Each structure stands twice: as structure tokens, then as C-alpha cells.
Coordinates of C-alpha atoms in Angstrom, one line a residue:
X839 CA 45.6 -51.1 -75.2
X840 CA 41.9 -51.2 -76.1
X841 CA 41.0 -51.6 -72.4
X842 CA 40.0 -48.6 -70.4
X843 CA 41.6 -47.0 -67.3
X844 CA 38.9 -48.6 -65.3
X845 CA 39.8 -52.2 -66.4
X846 CA 43.4 -51.4 -65.6
X847 CA 42.5 -50.1 -62.1
X848 CA 40.5 -53.3 -61.4
X849 CA 43.4 -55.5 -62.4
X850 CA 45.8 -53.5 -60.2
X851 CA 43.5 -53.8 -57.2
X852 CA 43.0 -57.5 -57.7
X853 CA 46.7 -58.3 -57.5
X854 CA 47.7 -55.9 -54.7
X855 CA 47.0 -58.2 -51.8
X856 CA 48.6 -61.3 -53.3
X857 CA 51.6 -59.2 -54.4
X858 CA 52.2 -58.0 -50.8
X859 CA 52.8 -61.5 -49.6
X860 CA 55.5 -62.0 -52.3
X861 CA 57.4 -58.8 -51.5
X862 CA 59.2 -60.0 -48.4
X863 CA 62.1 -61.9 -49.9
X864 CA 65.3 -60.3 -51.3
X865 CA 63.8 -60.3 -54.8
X866 CA 60.6 -59.1 -53.3
X867 CA 62.2 -56.1 -51.7
X868 CA 63.5 -55.2 -55.1
X869 CA 60.1 -55.7 -56.6
X870 CA 58.8 -53.1 -54.1
X871 CA 60.8 -50.6 -56.2
X872 CA 58.5 -51.1 -59.2
X873 CA 56.5 -48.1 -60.3
X874 CA 56.8 -44.7 -58.6
X875 CA 56.4 -43.1 -55.2
X876 CA 53.5 -41.3 -56.7
X877 CA 51.3 -44.4 -57.1
X878 CA 50.3 -47.3 -54.8
X879 CA 50.5 -50.9 -56.0
X880 CA 46.8 -50.9 -56.9
X881 CA 47.2 -47.8 -59.2
X882 CA 50.3 -49.1 -61.1
X883 CA 48.2 -50.7 -63.9
X884 CA 46.1 -47.7 -64.7
X885 CA 49.1 -45.3 -64.4
X886 CA 51.0 -47.4 -66.9
X887 CA 47.9 -47.6 -69.1
X888 CA 47.8 -43.7 -69.1
X889 CA 51.4 -43.4 -70.1
X890 CA 50.8 -46.0 -72.8
X891 CA 48.0 -43.9 -74.1
X892 CA 50.2 -40.8 -74.3
X893 CA 53.2 -42.5 -75.9
X894 CA 54.1 -46.2 -75.8
X895 CA 51.0 -47.6 -77.5
X896 CA 51.2 -45.2 -80.4
X897 CA 52.8 -46.1 -83.7
X898 CA 56.4 -44.9 -83.8
X899 CA 55.7 -42.1 -86.2
X900 CA 52.9 -40.8 -83.9
X901 CA 55.1 -40.6 -80.8
X902 CA 56.4 -37.4 -79.3
X903 CA 58.5 -37.2 -76.2
X904 CA 56.8 -33.9 -75.4
X905 CA 53.6 -35.9 -75.0
X906 CA 55.2 -38.4 -72.7
X907 CA 56.6 -35.7 -70.6
X908 CA 53.3 -33.9 -70.5
X909 CA 51.6 -37.1 -69.3
X910 CA 54.1 -37.4 -66.5
X911 CA 53.6 -33.7 -65.7
X912 CA 49.8 -34.3 -65.4
X913 CA 50.3 -37.2 -63.0
X914 CA 52.9 -35.4 -60.9
X915 CA 50.9 -32.2 -60.8
X916 CA 47.8 -34.1 -59.8
X917 CA 49.7 -35.8 -57.1
X918 CA 51.2 -32.5 -55.8
X919 CA 47.8 -30.8 -55.8
X920 CA 46.3 -33.6 -53.8
X921 CA 48.6 -33.1 -50.8
X922 CA 51.2 -35.5 -52.2
X923 CA 48.8 -38.4 -51.5
X924 CA 49.9 -41.6 -53.3
X925 CA 47.6 -42.2 -56.3
X926 CA 45.2 -45.1 -55.8
X927 CA 42.6 -47.1 -57.7
X928 CA 39.9 -44.4 -56.9
X929 CA 41.8 -41.7 -58.8
X930 CA 41.3 -43.5 -62.1
X931 CA 37.7 -42.3 -62.0
X932 CA 38.8 -38.7 -62.3
X933 CA 41.3 -39.5 -65.0
X934 CA 38.7 -41.5 -66.9
X935 CA 36.2 -38.7 -66.7
X936 CA 38.7 -36.1 -68.0
X937 CA 40.4 -38.2 -70.7
X938 CA 38.2 -41.3 -71.4
X939 CA 36.2 -39.9 -74.3
X940 CA 39.3 -38.8 -76.1
X941 CA 40.9 -42.2 -75.6
X942 CA 37.8 -43.9 -77.1
X943 CA 38.2 -41.7 -80.1
X944 CA 41.8 -42.7 -80.4
X945 CA 43.1 -39.1 -80.8
X946 CA 46.7 -40.4 -80.7
X947 CA 46.2 -42.4 -83.9
X948 CA 45.0 -45.8 -82.4
X949 CA 42.0 -46.6 -80.3
X950 CA 42.9 -45.9 -76.6
X951 CA 45.6 -43.3 -77.3
X952 CA 45.8 -39.6 -76.7
X953 CA 47.3 -36.7 -78.7
X954 CA 48.8 -33.6 -77.1
X955 CA 45.7 -31.5 -77.5
X956 CA 43.6 -34.1 -75.7
X957 CA 46.2 -34.3 -72.9
X958 CA 46.1 -30.6 -72.4
X959 CA 42.3 -30.5 -72.4
X960 CA 42.2 -33.4 -70.0
X961 CA 44.8 -31.7 -67.8
X962 CA 42.7 -28.6 -67.6
X963 CA 39.7 -30.6 -66.6
X964 CA 41.7 -32.4 -63.9
X965 CA 43.7 -29.4 -62.6
X966 CA 42.3 -26.1 -63.8
X967 CA 42.2 -23.8 -66.8
X968 CA 45.6 -22.5 -65.9
X969 CA 47.3 -25.9 -66.6
X970 CA 47.9 -25.8 -70.4
X971 CA 49.7 -22.5 -70.2
X972 CA 51.8 -23.5 -67.2
X973 CA 52.7 -26.9 -68.8
X974 CA 54.5 -24.9 -71.5
X975 CA 56.1 -22.3 -69.3
X976 CA 59.7 -23.3 -68.4
X977 CA 59.6 -20.8 -65.4
X978 CA 56.6 -22.6 -63.9
X979 CA 57.9 -26.2 -64.4
X980 CA 60.0 -27.9 -61.8
X981 CA 60.4 -31.4 -60.2
X982 CA 58.1 -32.8 -62.8
X983 CA 55.3 -30.4 -61.6
X984 CA 53.5 -27.6 -63.4
X985 CA 52.9 -24.8 -60.9
X986 CA 50.0 -22.3 -61.2
X987 CA 52.5 -19.4 -60.5
X988 CA 56.2 -18.7 -60.3
X989 CA 55.6 -18.0 -56.6
X990 CA 54.1 -21.4 -56.1
X991 CA 57.2 -23.0 -57.6
X992 CA 59.5 -21.0 -55.4
X993 CA 57.5 -22.2 -52.3
X994 CA 57.7 -25.9 -53.3
X995 CA 59.5 -28.2 -50.9
X996 CA 60.9 -31.2 -53.0
X997 CA 61.6 -33.2 -49.8
X998 CA 57.9 -33.9 -49.5
X999 CA 58.5 -36.6 -52.1
X1000 CA 61.8 -37.7 -50.3
X1001 CA 59.8 -38.4 -47.2
X1002 CA 57.7 -40.9 -49.1
X1003 CA 60.5 -42.5 -50.9
X1004 CA 62.2 -45.8 -50.1
X1005 CA 65.8 -44.4 -50.0
X1006 CA 68.1 -46.8 -48.2
X1007 CA 71.8 -46.8 -47.5
X1008 CA 74.3 -45.9 -50.2
X1009 CA 75.7 -49.0 -52.0
X1010 CA 78.8 -48.2 -54.0
X1011 CA 80.7 -51.1 -55.6
X1012 CA 82.3 -53.2 -52.9
X1013 CA 83.8 -56.2 -54.8
X1014 CA 87.5 -56.4 -55.5
X1015 CA 88.4 -54.2 -58.4
X1016 CA 89.3 -57.2 -60.5
X1017 CA 85.7 -58.5 -60.2
X1018 CA 83.9 -55.2 -60.9
X1019 CA 82.3 -54.4 -64.2
X1020 CA 83.5 -51.1 -65.7
X1021 CA 81.6 -49.8 -68.7
X1022 CA 81.9 -46.7 -70.9
X1023 CA 79.0 -45.4 -73.0
X1024 CA 79.4 -43.3 -76.2
X1025 CA 80.1 -39.6 -75.8
X1026 CA 77.1 -37.4 -76.7
X1027 CA 77.9 -34.1 -78.5
X1028 CA 76.4 -31.0 -76.8
X1029 CA 76.1 -27.6 -78.5
X1030 CA 77.8 -25.6 -75.7
X1031 CA 79.7 -26.7 -72.6
X1032 CA 78.7 -23.8 -70.4
X1033 CA 75.0 -24.0 -71.3
X1034 CA 75.1 -27.8 -70.7
X1035 CA 76.7 -27.2 -67.2
X1036 CA 73.9 -24.8 -66.5
X1037 CA 71.3 -27.4 -67.5
X1038 CA 72.9 -30.0 -65.3
X1039 CA 73.0 -27.6 -62.3
X1040 CA 69.3 -26.7 -62.7
X1041 CA 68.3 -29.9 -60.9
X1042 CA 64.6 -29.0 -60.7
X1043 CA 64.4 -29.4 -64.5
X1044 CA 66.0 -32.9 -64.7
X1045 CA 62.5 -34.5 -65.2
X1046 CA 62.1 -32.3 -68.3
X1047 CA 65.0 -34.1 -69.9
X1048 CA 63.1 -37.4 -69.7
X1049 CA 63.6 -39.9 -72.5
X1050 CA 61.3 -42.7 -73.4
X1051 CA 63.4 -45.0 -71.1
X1052 CA 63.3 -43.0 -67.9
X1053 CA 63.5 -39.8 -66.0
X1054 CA 65.3 -38.4 -62.9
X1055 CA 63.4 -36.5 -60.2
X1056 CA 65.4 -34.6 -57.6
X1057 CA 64.3 -35.1 -54.0
X1058 CA 66.4 -32.6 -51.9
X1059 CA 66.4 -28.9 -51.5
X1060 CA 70.1 -28.8 -52.4
X1061 CA 71.5 -28.2 -55.9
X1062 CA 73.5 -30.8 -57.7
X1063 CA 76.1 -31.5 -55.0
X1064 CA 74.6 -34.0 -52.6
X1065 CA 71.4 -34.3 -54.5
X1066 CA 69.4 -37.5 -54.4
X1067 CA 67.4 -38.5 -57.5
X1068 CA 64.5 -41.0 -57.9
X1069 CA 65.0 -42.7 -61.2
X1070 CA 62.0 -44.1 -63.0
X1071 CA 63.3 -46.6 -65.6
X1072 CA 61.4 -48.3 -68.4
X1073 CA 62.2 -51.8 -69.7
X1074 CA 60.4 -53.7 -72.5
X1075 CA 59.9 -57.4 -72.2
X1076 CA 57.8 -57.2 -75.4
X1077 CA 56.8 -54.4 -77.8
X1078 CA 54.5 -51.7 -76.3
X1079 CA 54.7 -53.4 -72.9
X1080 CA 56.7 -51.1 -70.7
X1081 CA 57.8 -52.3 -67.3
X1082 CA 58.5 -49.4 -64.8
X1083 CA 60.9 -49.7 -61.9
X1084 CA 62.6 -47.2 -59.8
X1085 CA 65.9 -46.7 -58.0
X1086 CA 67.7 -44.0 -56.0
X1087 CA 71.1 -42.4 -56.6
X1088 CA 73.0 -39.6 -54.8
X1089 CA 75.6 -37.2 -56.2
X1090 CA 78.4 -38.2 -53.8
X1091 CA 81.2 -36.3 -55.7
X1092 CA 81.0 -33.2 -57.8
X1093 CA 84.1 -31.6 -59.4
X1094 CA 84.2 -28.5 -61.6
X1095 CA 86.8 -26.2 -63.1
X1096 CA 86.5 -23.9 -60.1
X1097 CA 88.6 -26.4 -58.1
X1098 CA 91.2 -27.7 -60.6
X1099 CA 93.0 -29.8 -58.1
X1100 CA 89.9 -31.8 -57.1
X1101 CA 88.8 -32.1 -60.7
X1102 CA 92.2 -33.4 -61.8
X1103 CA 92.3 -35.9 -59.0
X1104 CA 88.8 -37.2 -59.9
X1105 CA 89.8 -37.4 -63.6
X1106 CA 93.0 -39.3 -62.7
X1107 CA 91.1 -41.8 -60.6
X1108 CA 88.6 -42.5 -63.4
X1109 CA 91.3 -42.9 -66.0
X1110 CA 93.4 -45.2 -63.8
X1111 CA 90.3 -47.4 -63.2
X1112 CA 89.7 -47.9 -66.8
X1113 CA 93.3 -48.2 -67.8
X1114 CA 93.7 -51.1 -65.5
X1115 CA 91.0 -53.1 -67.4
X1116 CA 91.1 -54.7 -70.8
X1117 CA 87.5 -53.9 -71.6
X1118 CA 86.8 -50.5 -73.1
X1119 CA 88.7 -47.2 -73.0
X1120 CA 88.6 -44.4 -70.5
X1121 CA 85.5 -42.2 -70.9
X1122 CA 87.8 -39.1 -70.6
X1123 CA 90.1 -39.0 -73.6
X1124 CA 93.7 -37.7 -73.3
X1125 CA 93.8 -34.0 -74.0
X1126 CA 90.2 -33.4 -73.0
X1127 CA 89.4 -30.2 -71.1
X1128 CA 87.1 -31.4 -68.3
X1129 CA 84.5 -28.8 -67.2
X1130 CA 82.6 -30.9 -64.7
X1131 CA 82.2 -34.5 -63.5
X1132 CA 80.2 -36.2 -60.8
X1133 CA 79.5 -39.6 -59.3
X1134 CA 75.9 -40.9 -59.0
X1135 CA 76.1 -43.6 -56.3
X1136 CA 73.3 -46.1 -55.9
X1137 CA 71.2 -46.8 -52.8
X1138 CA 70.1 -50.2 -51.7
X1139 CA 67.5 -52.1 -53.8
X1140 CA 68.7 -50.2 -56.9
X1141 CA 68.2 -52.4 -60.0
X1142 CA 72.0 -52.4 -60.6
X1143 CA 72.9 -53.5 -57.1
X1144 CA 76.1 -52.1 -55.7
X1145 CA 77.0 -49.5 -58.3
X1146 CA 77.8 -46.0 -59.3
X1147 CA 77.6 -44.0 -62.5
X1148 CA 79.8 -41.1 -63.6
X1149 CA 78.9 -38.2 -65.8
X1150 CA 81.6 -36.1 -67.3
X1151 CA 81.3 -32.9 -69.4
X1152 CA 84.4 -32.1 -71.5
X1153 CA 85.7 -30.4 -74.6
X1154 CA 88.1 -32.0 -77.1
X1155 CA 89.3 -30.5 -80.4
X1156 CA 86.8 -27.7 -80.2
X1157 CA 83.7 -29.8 -79.6
X1158 CA 82.0 -30.5 -76.3
X1159 CA 80.6 -33.8 -75.0
X1160 CA 78.6 -35.3 -72.2
X1161 CA 79.5 -38.9 -71.4
X1162 CA 78.5 -41.6 -68.9
X1163 CA 80.5 -44.5 -67.4
X1164 CA 79.3 -47.1 -64.9
X1165 CA 80.9 -49.4 -62.4
X1166 CA 79.0 -52.2 -60.6
X1167 CA 79.6 -55.4 -58.7
X1168 CA 78.6 -58.7 -60.2
X1169 CA 74.8 -58.8 -60.1
X1170 CA 72.8 -61.0 -57.7
X1171 CA 70.8 -63.7 -59.5
X1172 CA 67.4 -62.0 -59.5
X1173 CA 69.0 -58.7 -60.7
X1174 CA 71.1 -60.5 -63.3
X1175 CA 68.0 -62.2 -64.8
X1176 CA 66.1 -58.9 -65.0
X1177 CA 69.1 -57.1 -66.4
X1178 CA 69.5 -59.7 -69.2
X1179 CA 65.8 -59.8 -70.0
X1180 CA 64.9 -56.1 -70.0
X1181 CA 67.7 -54.0 -68.4
X1182 CA 70.8 -54.2 -70.6
X1183 CA 69.4 -52.7 -73.7
X1184 CA 67.5 -50.0 -71.8
X1185 CA 70.5 -49.0 -69.7
X1186 CA 72.8 -48.8 -72.7
X1187 CA 70.3 -46.8 -74.8
X1188 CA 69.5 -44.4 -71.9
X1189 CA 73.2 -43.4 -71.6
X1190 CA 73.7 -42.8 -75.3
X1191 CA 74.0 -46.0 -77.2
X1192 CA 70.5 -46.0 -78.7
X1193 CA 68.4 -43.4 -80.5
X1194 CA 68.1 -39.8 -79.2
X1195 CA 64.5 -40.5 -78.0
X1196 CA 65.9 -43.2 -75.7
X1197 CA 68.8 -41.2 -74.2
X1198 CA 68.6 -38.6 -71.4
X1199 CA 72.0 -37.3 -72.5
X1200 CA 70.6 -36.6 -76.0
X1201 CA 67.6 -34.9 -74.5
X1202 CA 69.8 -32.6 -72.4
X1203 CA 71.7 -31.7 -75.6
X1204 CA 68.5 -31.1 -77.5
X1205 CA 67.2 -28.8 -74.7
X1206 CA 70.4 -26.8 -74.7
X1207 CA 70.1 -26.5 -78.5
X1208 CA 66.5 -25.3 -78.3
X1209 CA 67.4 -22.8 -75.7
X1210 CA 70.2 -21.4 -77.8
X1211 CA 67.9 -21.0 -80.8
X1212 CA 65.3 -19.2 -78.6
X1213 CA 67.9 -16.7 -77.4

């Protein structure tokens, strides 16, 4: 972490050509999903280095998810204001000019790291004096971008990013039911069911619920129904060494209390699927009042292969919960190796089995709680 953005950029550029030759096999096509649509292969190293400086390279007691989300916002806003051009090695020069001095001082507690104040100052140098205020204004945040005005946000077309994404065909589980893996994650308590439903429906703010293990960015003009998300997921082969990969999922089914028949049919299907298995219980307890539920179905080259995840919002015994449950086919060898090495722990923690900083569901709950206090 003591190396600069510039060294990271040089490393990325040096491996780009060799990597391209290796990305034509089936594992290689999955490898193309590393990183983000925002950055080219030769920018991956310095982009990761920047996110490390804002969060992952810091001591645990120095980390703040708000800093990580701010770093993502700087990257995404810079990309947006540069005509949605993929970031390359050349862009490191501007980032180094804006943030390099603060990194050398180690404002985040270690040499090469950045605190929030330095991120805001650097963001202003990169993007304009308006940026620090916009980055803290919920009404000017959306799709991972800070907008100069509310009108600019209203005019934004999220499908610009969709047009640059590698979204393939939908790949739901296809193996016989007896061979599929069905897994339930712990329920995460939320302060208020109605407010949580509103948070889920505000798809433009899903990037603002990012955990240290990943974030969801919506790619379509639609609301939650039919929405496609780009997921940037983080795994850790060793401490302070994040590995970023991405995948795509689409909301193929959305049920709410507004259509009780459709909701109840969805709930029954989920319960039957889990009841038929000996591993784990249904994610929807008997007696639960289900407010909403939806399927997130994977697209080809997703890191979980043929799979779908379900999110369900329910109330039981006067308390409300958000819960995830996944179903996937047996993983192909290259995916199974990656899953065992860096994926399993990250996946489980992201959906609620780890600390709140690791879980998007906990971050949604925290946002709802903060909003309630503000009101």
C-alpha cells in the first residue's frame, strides 16, 4: 500500500495485453467480469489502489463505510462527467494530482491512506467546488453519482451504463431440484417495514447501501420490477487484498401486499422448495406477514453460475425483518474453486451472516434507522 497510484497504473498497463489472450476460455470469459464497467483492464490496479487508500488498507478502527462509499462516488461521478468513458491508465494522473499529496501524508492513519476530509478536498479538485456539498445531499445522489443539481439528477439516463455492460442471457437454476443448492441466510431486523420497502423501491439509492463486500448499481430506467443491477463484489484472498469482480442480476418477480394472491403464491413456492430439502429451514417463518418479496435472477458469467437469490420483507411477532435466500446449480470447477477460496465467506457475510459493515441488508436497515431519526 506504500506504492502510488502511478505504480499501480503501470502494473495494470503491463498485464493488459497478456491478460487479453487468457480471457477467451470459459474461465477467461468469467475473468472478464473482474472489476467494473467504469474501468478498463489497465485501470483496474490503480482503481483498486484508490479504494484501498479510502478503506481497505486502513486499520480496522480507522475504517468508515461512508469513506468507502465516498470513494466509489468520486470514481463514478468522474466517469459520468467524462461522458461515461471507461477509466484508463491516463486518468491516474488526475487522481494522483488531486489526492497524491494527502496519501503521502497518510491522512487515513497509515502511509498511502486517505481520510474523509482529504477525499472531499480531492473530489473538489477533480470535479468542482460543488462536489463536497452534493456528496452529502441525498437528493443529489443517485446511481452512485453525485449530481451538481437536482435537475441534473432528474435528467440522468442510467442506461448509459447498461449499454457498456456485459449483460448476457438470464441463467436461473436449471439442474434437477434434488441437485440444486438451497441456502437461507439469517434474518436482519429492520426498524420499520414500510420505510424499508420504500428504501428498496428507491433503486437509484442502492449504491448508497454498499457494504465493504459489495454494492448494487441499477442499470435501467425502470423501478424495482424488471430492474437489472450490476453487482461489484469483493473477496479477500489475504488481509487488505481485495479482489473485485462483477455480475448481473435482474428482478424477474416482484410481489407485494397490493396483490395478495401473487404474493401468497410466491411465498408458497419458496416454502415448498425449502421444505422439500433437509438442509436449512424456510426463510419465511410460519405466521409471518409478508410485505414484499422478489427474485434476483443471475445472468450468464455471474460468479454463482446458474442461480437466483430471493429477498423477502416480513413482520413476525411485532418485529420486521429483511432476509435473503439463494438457490444455485452445482458450480463449474473454475467457479467452485473461486467460491471456496474467496467467495463463500463474502457471500454469506454480504447477506447477513457477518458483521453489519459487511452486509448490505444491515446497511439498508441502518439507513432506514438514520432517516427515522432525522424525521
